[in-house]
PDB file of C-alpha atoms in Angstrom:
ATOM      1  CA  MET U   1       0.000   0.000   0.000  1.00  0.00           C
ATOM      2  CA  LYS U   2       1.331   3.425  -0.971  1.00  0.00           C
ATOM      3  CA  LYS U   3       1.897   5.871   1.899  1.00  0.00           C
ATOM      4  CA  ILE U   4       0.350   9.308   1.558  1.00  0.00           C
ATOM      5  CA  LYS U   5       3.071  11.870   2.201  1.00  0.00           C
ATOM      6  CA  LYS U   6       1.319  15.131   1.309  1.00  0.00           C
ATOM      7  CA  VAL U   7      -2.138  16.374   2.235  1.00  0.00           C
ATOM      8  CA  ILE U   8      -3.860  19.574   1.056  1.00  0.00           C
ATOM      9  CA  PHE U   9      -6.642  21.292   2.963  1.00  0.00           C
ATOM     10  CA  THR U  10      -8.736  24.027   1.420  1.00  0.00           C
ATOM     11  CA  CYS U  11     -11.422  25.594   3.528  1.00  0.00           C
ATOM     12  CA  GLY U  12     -13.438  28.746   3.974  1.00  0.00           C
ATOM     13  CA  GLY U  13     -12.874  31.421   6.552  1.00  0.00           C
ATOM     14  CA  THR U  14     -15.547  30.477   9.067  1.00  0.00           C
ATOM     15  CA  ALA U  15     -15.080  28.408  12.192  1.00  0.00           C
ATOM     16  CA  GLY U  16     -17.461  25.832  10.744  1.00  0.00           C
ATOM     17  CA  HIS U  17     -14.896  25.103   8.020  1.00  0.00           C
ATOM     18  CA  ILE U  18     -11.593  25.873   9.749  1.00  0.00           C
ATOM     19  CA  ASN U  19     -12.070  24.002  13.022  1.00  0.00           C
ATOM     20  CA  PRO U  20     -12.934  20.646  11.395  1.00  0.00           C
ATOM     21  CA  ALA U  21      -9.972  21.036   9.012  1.00  0.00           C
ATOM     22  CA  ILE U  22      -7.638  21.694  11.948  1.00  0.00           C
ATOM     23  CA  ALA U  23      -8.986  18.662  13.812  1.00  0.00           C
ATOM     24  CA  VAL U  24      -8.551  16.385  10.808  1.00  0.00           C
ATOM     25  CA  ALA U  25      -5.054  17.757  10.094  1.00  0.00           C
ATOM     26  CA  ASN U  26      -3.939  17.246  13.707  1.00  0.00           C
ATOM     27  CA  SER U  27      -5.326  13.720  13.750  1.00  0.00           C
ATOM     28  CA  TRP U  28      -3.617  12.959  10.432  1.00  0.00           C
ATOM     29  CA  LYS U  29      -0.240  14.262  11.723  1.00  0.00           C
ATOM     30  CA  GLU U  30      -0.518  12.079  14.834  1.00  0.00           C
ATOM     31  CA  ARG U  31      -0.998   8.969  12.694  1.00  0.00           C
ATOM     32  CA  HIS U  32       1.376   9.991   9.887  1.00  0.00           C
ATOM     33  CA  PRO U  33       4.087  12.231  11.391  1.00  0.00           C
ATOM     34  CA  ASP U  34       6.237  12.180   8.221  1.00  0.00           C
ATOM     35  CA  SER U  35       3.497  13.575   6.010  1.00  0.00           C
ATOM     36  CA  LYS U  36       3.425  17.214   4.940  1.00  0.00           C
ATOM     37  CA  ILE U  37       0.317  19.326   5.247  1.00  0.00           C
ATOM     38  CA  LEU U  38      -0.359  22.484   3.257  1.00  0.00           C
ATOM     39  CA  PHE U  39      -3.275  24.830   3.835  1.00  0.00           C
ATOM     40  CA  ILE U  40      -4.254  26.821   0.750  1.00  0.00           C
ATOM     41  CA  GLY U  41      -6.877  29.484   0.482  1.00  0.00           C
ATOM     42  CA  GLY U  42      -7.571  33.032  -0.485  1.00  0.00           C
ATOM     43  CA  LYS U  43      -7.015  36.015   1.757  1.00  0.00           C
ATOM     44  CA  GLY U  44      -9.174  35.779   4.851  1.00  0.00           C
ATOM     45  CA  SER U  45      -9.793  32.041   4.504  1.00  0.00           C
ATOM     46  CA  GLY U  46      -8.301  31.149   7.898  1.00  0.00           C
ATOM     47  CA  LYS U  47      -4.822  29.864   6.979  1.00  0.00           C
ATOM     48  CA  THR U  48      -3.090  31.875   9.708  1.00  0.00           C
ATOM     49  CA  LYS U  49      -5.567  30.720  12.341  1.00  0.00           C
ATOM     50  CA  THR U  50      -4.999  27.165  11.203  1.00  0.00           C
ATOM     51  CA  ILE U  51      -1.228  27.250  11.513  1.00  0.00           C
ATOM     52  CA  ILE U  52      -1.431  29.046  14.874  1.00  0.00           C
ATOM     53  CA  GLU U  53      -3.439  26.141  16.217  1.00  0.00           C
ATOM     54  CA  GLN U  54      -1.006  23.671  14.624  1.00  0.00           C
ATOM     55  CA  MET U  55       1.955  25.463  16.241  1.00  0.00           C
ATOM     56  CA  ASN U  56       0.312  25.560  19.649  1.00  0.00           C
ATOM     57  CA  ASN U  57      -0.509  21.840  19.416  1.00  0.00           C
ATOM     58  CA  ALA U  58       2.988  21.002  18.146  1.00  0.00           C
ATOM     59  CA  CYS U  59       4.728  22.690  21.081  1.00  0.00           C
ATOM     60  CA  GLN U  60       3.053  20.176  23.386  1.00  0.00           C
ATOM     61  CA  VAL U  61       4.534  17.165  21.571  1.00  0.00           C
ATOM     62  CA  THR U  62       7.734  18.463  19.936  1.00  0.00           C
ATOM     63  CA  ASP U  63      10.998  18.128  21.828  1.00  0.00           C
ATOM     64  CA  GLY U  64      12.818  20.695  19.701  1.00  0.00           C
ATOM     65  CA  HIS U  65      12.221  24.383  19.088  1.00  0.00           C
ATOM     66  CA  ILE U  66       9.434  25.842  16.963  1.00  0.00           C
ATOM     67  CA  VAL U  67       9.850  29.096  15.058  1.00  0.00           C
ATOM     68  CA  CYS U  68       7.172  31.214  13.424  1.00  0.00           C
ATOM     69  CA  ILE U  69       8.483  33.587  10.757  1.00  0.00           C
ATOM     70  CA  GLU U  70       5.819  36.008   9.661  1.00  0.00           C
ATOM     71  CA  LYS U  71       5.272  39.388   8.129  1.00  0.00           C
ATOM     72  CA  GLY U  72       3.595  41.898  10.412  1.00  0.00           C
ATOM     73  CA  MET U  73       3.394  40.133  13.799  1.00  0.00           C
ATOM     74  CA  LYS U  74      -0.334  39.514  13.490  1.00  0.00           C
ATOM     75  CA  SER U  75      -0.123  36.278  15.490  1.00  0.00           C
ATOM     76  CA  THR U  76       1.759  37.496  18.556  1.00  0.00           C
ATOM     77  CA  TYR U  77      -1.030  37.230  21.095  1.00  0.00           C
ATOM     78  CA  ASN U  78      -2.308  33.851  19.970  1.00  0.00           C
ATOM     79  CA  ILE U  79       0.931  31.857  19.939  1.00  0.00           C
ATOM     80  CA  LYS U  80       2.215  30.079  23.033  1.00  0.00           C
ATOM     81  CA  PRO U  81       5.252  31.719  24.654  1.00  0.00           C
ATOM     82  CA  SER U  82       7.519  28.733  23.980  1.00  0.00           C
ATOM     83  CA  ILE U  83       7.289  29.395  20.221  1.00  0.00           C
ATOM     84  CA  ARG U  84       9.793  31.903  18.872  1.00  0.00           C
ATOM     85  CA  ILE U  85       8.073  34.549  16.754  1.00  0.00           C
ATOM     86  CA  ILE U  86      10.101  36.531  14.235  1.00  0.00           C
ATOM     87  CA  ASP U  87       8.699  39.459  12.277  1.00  0.00           C
ATOM     88  CA  VAL U  88      10.643  39.900   9.032  1.00  0.00           C
ATOM     89  CA  ASP U  89       9.604  43.560   8.993  1.00  0.00           C
ATOM     90  CA  ASP U  90      11.949  44.113  11.967  1.00  0.00           C
ATOM     91  CA  TYR U  91      14.850  43.084   9.698  1.00  0.00           C
ATOM     92  CA  ASN U  92      13.772  44.969   6.564  1.00  0.00           C
ATOM     93  CA  ILE U  93      13.626  41.753   4.512  1.00  0.00           C
ATOM     94  CA  ARG U  94      12.776  42.502   0.876  1.00  0.00           C
ATOM     95  CA  GLY U  95      12.445  39.781  -1.730  1.00  0.00           C
ATOM     96  CA  TYR U  96      12.987  36.052  -1.726  1.00  0.00           C
ATOM     97  CA  ASP U  97      16.807  36.162  -1.851  1.00  0.00           C
ATOM     98  CA  GLN U  98      17.009  38.108   1.401  1.00  0.00           C
ATOM     99  CA  TYR U  99      14.264  35.946   2.888  1.00  0.00           C
ATOM    100  CA  PHE U 100      16.179  32.762   2.054  1.00  0.00           C
ATOM    101  CA  GLY U 101      19.354  34.112   3.666  1.00  0.00           C
ATOM    102  CA  PHE U 102      17.390  35.123   6.737  1.00  0.00           C
ATOM    103  CA  ILE U 103      15.744  31.698   7.107  1.00  0.00           C
ATOM    104  CA  MET U 104      19.083  29.917   6.729  1.00  0.00           C
ATOM    105  CA  GLY U 105      20.578  32.228   9.358  1.00  0.00           C
ATOM    106  CA  VAL U 106      17.775  31.356  11.763  1.00  0.00           C
ATOM    107  CA  LEU U 107      18.348  27.632  11.188  1.00  0.00           C
ATOM    108  CA  ALA U 108      22.132  27.983  11.519  1.00  0.00           C
ATOM    109  CA  GLY U 109      21.743  29.840  14.802  1.00  0.00           C
ATOM    110  CA  ASP U 110      19.716  27.110  16.512  1.00  0.00           C
ATOM    111  CA  TYR U 111      20.323  23.437  15.752  1.00  0.00           C
ATOM    112  CA  ASP U 112      17.383  22.477  17.972  1.00  0.00           C
ATOM    113  CA  ILE U 113      14.758  23.891  15.596  1.00  0.00           C
ATOM    114  CA  GLU U 114      12.422  21.116  14.479  1.00  0.00           C
ATOM    115  CA  GLN U 115       9.601  23.127  12.920  1.00  0.00           C
ATOM    116  CA  VAL U 116       9.479  26.405  11.006  1.00  0.00           C
ATOM    117  CA  TYR U 117       6.154  28.026  10.175  1.00  0.00           C
ATOM    118  CA  MET U 118       6.263  30.665   7.427  1.00  0.00           C
ATOM    119  CA  ASP U 119       3.265  32.970   7.109  1.00  0.00           C
ATOM    120  CA  GLY U 120       3.063  35.891   4.680  1.00  0.00           C
ATOM    121  CA  SER U 121       5.900  34.693   2.434  1.00  0.00           C
ATOM    122  CA  LEU U 122       4.101  35.673  -0.744  1.00  0.00           C
ATOM    123  CA  LYS U 123       3.945  39.288   0.463  1.00  0.00           C
ATOM    124  CA  ILE U 124       7.722  39.335   0.977  1.00  0.00           C
ATOM    125  CA  GLY U 125       8.238  38.276  -2.633  1.00  0.00           C
ATOM    126  CA  GLY U 126       5.799  40.793  -4.055  1.00  0.00           C
ATOM    127  CA  GLY U 127       3.209  38.146  -4.936  1.00  0.00           C
ATOM    128  CA  ASP U 128       5.571  36.210  -7.221  1.00  0.00           C
ATOM    129  CA  LEU U 129       4.320  32.610  -7.093  1.00  0.00           C
ATOM    130  CA  GLU U 130       7.114  31.311  -9.351  1.00  0.00           C
ATOM    131  CA  GLY U 131       9.684  32.953  -7.061  1.00  0.00           C
ATOM    132  CA  LEU U 132       8.048  31.405  -4.006  1.00  0.00           C
ATOM    133  CA  GLY U 133       8.433  27.987  -5.631  1.00  0.00           C
ATOM    134  CA  ALA U 134      12.130  28.711  -6.227  1.00  0.00           C
ATOM    135  CA  LEU U 135      12.487  29.794  -2.575  1.00  0.00           C
ATOM    136  CA  LEU U 136      10.958  26.521  -1.399  1.00  0.00           C
ATOM    137  CA  ASP U 137      13.317  24.632  -3.730  1.00  0.00           C
ATOM    138  CA  HIS U 138      16.312  26.373  -2.107  1.00  0.00           C
ATOM    139  CA  ILE U 139      15.034  25.676   1.397  1.00  0.00           C
ATOM    140  CA  ASN U 140      14.344  22.052   0.489  1.00  0.00           C
ATOM    141  CA  ASP U 141      17.904  21.668  -0.867  1.00  0.00           C
ATOM    142  CA  VAL U 142      19.651  23.188   2.151  1.00  0.00           C
ATOM    143  CA  ALA U 143      17.535  22.785   5.292  1.00  0.00           C
ATOM    144  CA  PRO U 144      18.275  19.767   7.474  1.00  0.00           C
ATOM    145  CA  GLU U 145      15.961  16.799   6.883  1.00  0.00           C
ATOM    146  CA  TYR U 146      14.707  16.814  10.469  1.00  0.00           C
ATOM    147  CA  VAL U 147      13.314  20.362  10.126  1.00  0.00           C
ATOM    148  CA  LYS U 148       9.663  20.497   9.091  1.00  0.00           C
ATOM    149  CA  VAL U 149       8.749  23.622   7.138  1.00  0.00           C
ATOM    150  CA  ILE U 150       5.099  24.637   6.998  1.00  0.00           C
ATOM    151  CA  VAL U 151       4.147  27.444   4.597  1.00  0.00           C
ATOM    152  CA  THR U 152       0.888  29.269   3.996  1.00  0.00           C
ATOM    153  CA  VAL U 153       0.083  30.478   0.493  1.00  0.00           C
ATOM    154  CA  SER U 154      -2.574  33.136  -0.097  1.00  0.00           C
ATOM    155  CA  ALA U 155      -3.654  32.073  -3.554  1.00  0.00           C
ATOM    156  CA  ASP U 156      -6.330  30.056  -5.242  1.00  0.00           C
ATOM    157  CA  MET U 157      -5.314  26.525  -6.136  1.00  0.00           C
ATOM    158  CA  SER U 158      -5.753  27.299  -9.844  1.00  0.00           C
ATOM    159  CA  ALA U 159      -3.158  30.106  -9.632  1.00  0.00           C
ATOM    160  CA  LEU U 160      -0.364  27.897  -8.285  1.00  0.00           C
ATOM    161  CA  THR U 161       2.620  27.359 -10.567  1.00  0.00           C
ATOM    162  CA  ASP U 162       4.052  23.915 -11.290  1.00  0.00           C
ATOM    163  CA  ASN U 163       7.061  24.580  -9.061  1.00  0.00           C
ATOM    164  CA  LEU U 164       4.665  25.225  -6.138  1.00  0.00           C
ATOM    165  CA  LYS U 165       2.307  22.346  -6.925  1.00  0.00           C
ATOM    166  CA  LYS U 166       5.108  19.837  -6.429  1.00  0.00           C
ATOM    167  CA  TYR U 167       5.055  20.726  -2.708  1.00  0.00           C
ATOM    168  CA  LEU U 168       1.392  19.865  -2.358  1.00  0.00           C
TER     169      LEU U 168
END
C-alpha cells in the first residue's frame, strides 16, 4: 500500500470550516508524522488561524524548538510563549533572496529547531508565485531533513505554478 506523504486542505474562513480542518489535520499528523500538510486558500480564509493552532498543538509534543516567521506580527497574542516569533519587517527583509538568507541564518543559529512556520511569504516576494516555488526549492535543498517547514500560500489553487504544486 502506498503511503500518503502530502495532504492539502482548502477551507473557507468560518469556524465551521476551519475548526474541522484543523482537527482532521492534527489527527492525520498524529498517525502519519512524516506527512506534509499544506493549507491553501484566499485572503481571509483562515490559513493563519490554522497554523497558529497547529503550532500551539505542536509545542506540546515536539521536543525541539518551533519558530514562526511572519510578516507583520499579526499572530503574537495567539501563539504560546515557547514558540519563537520573528517578524521579518523588523529586519527589513525585501524579496525572496534576502528571505532565504534570513531563514538559513535562523536555522544555523539554533540546531534544535524542528519546525518552522512561514506565514506571509508571498507578500515578501511581491506576490511572485514562481519565485516562491524557487524559494521553497532552495530551502528544500539546504535545510536539514529533520526540520519540518510549513508554509501558507494566499492564492487560489488554480493560480499555483508547477514549481509550487510539487510541494502539495
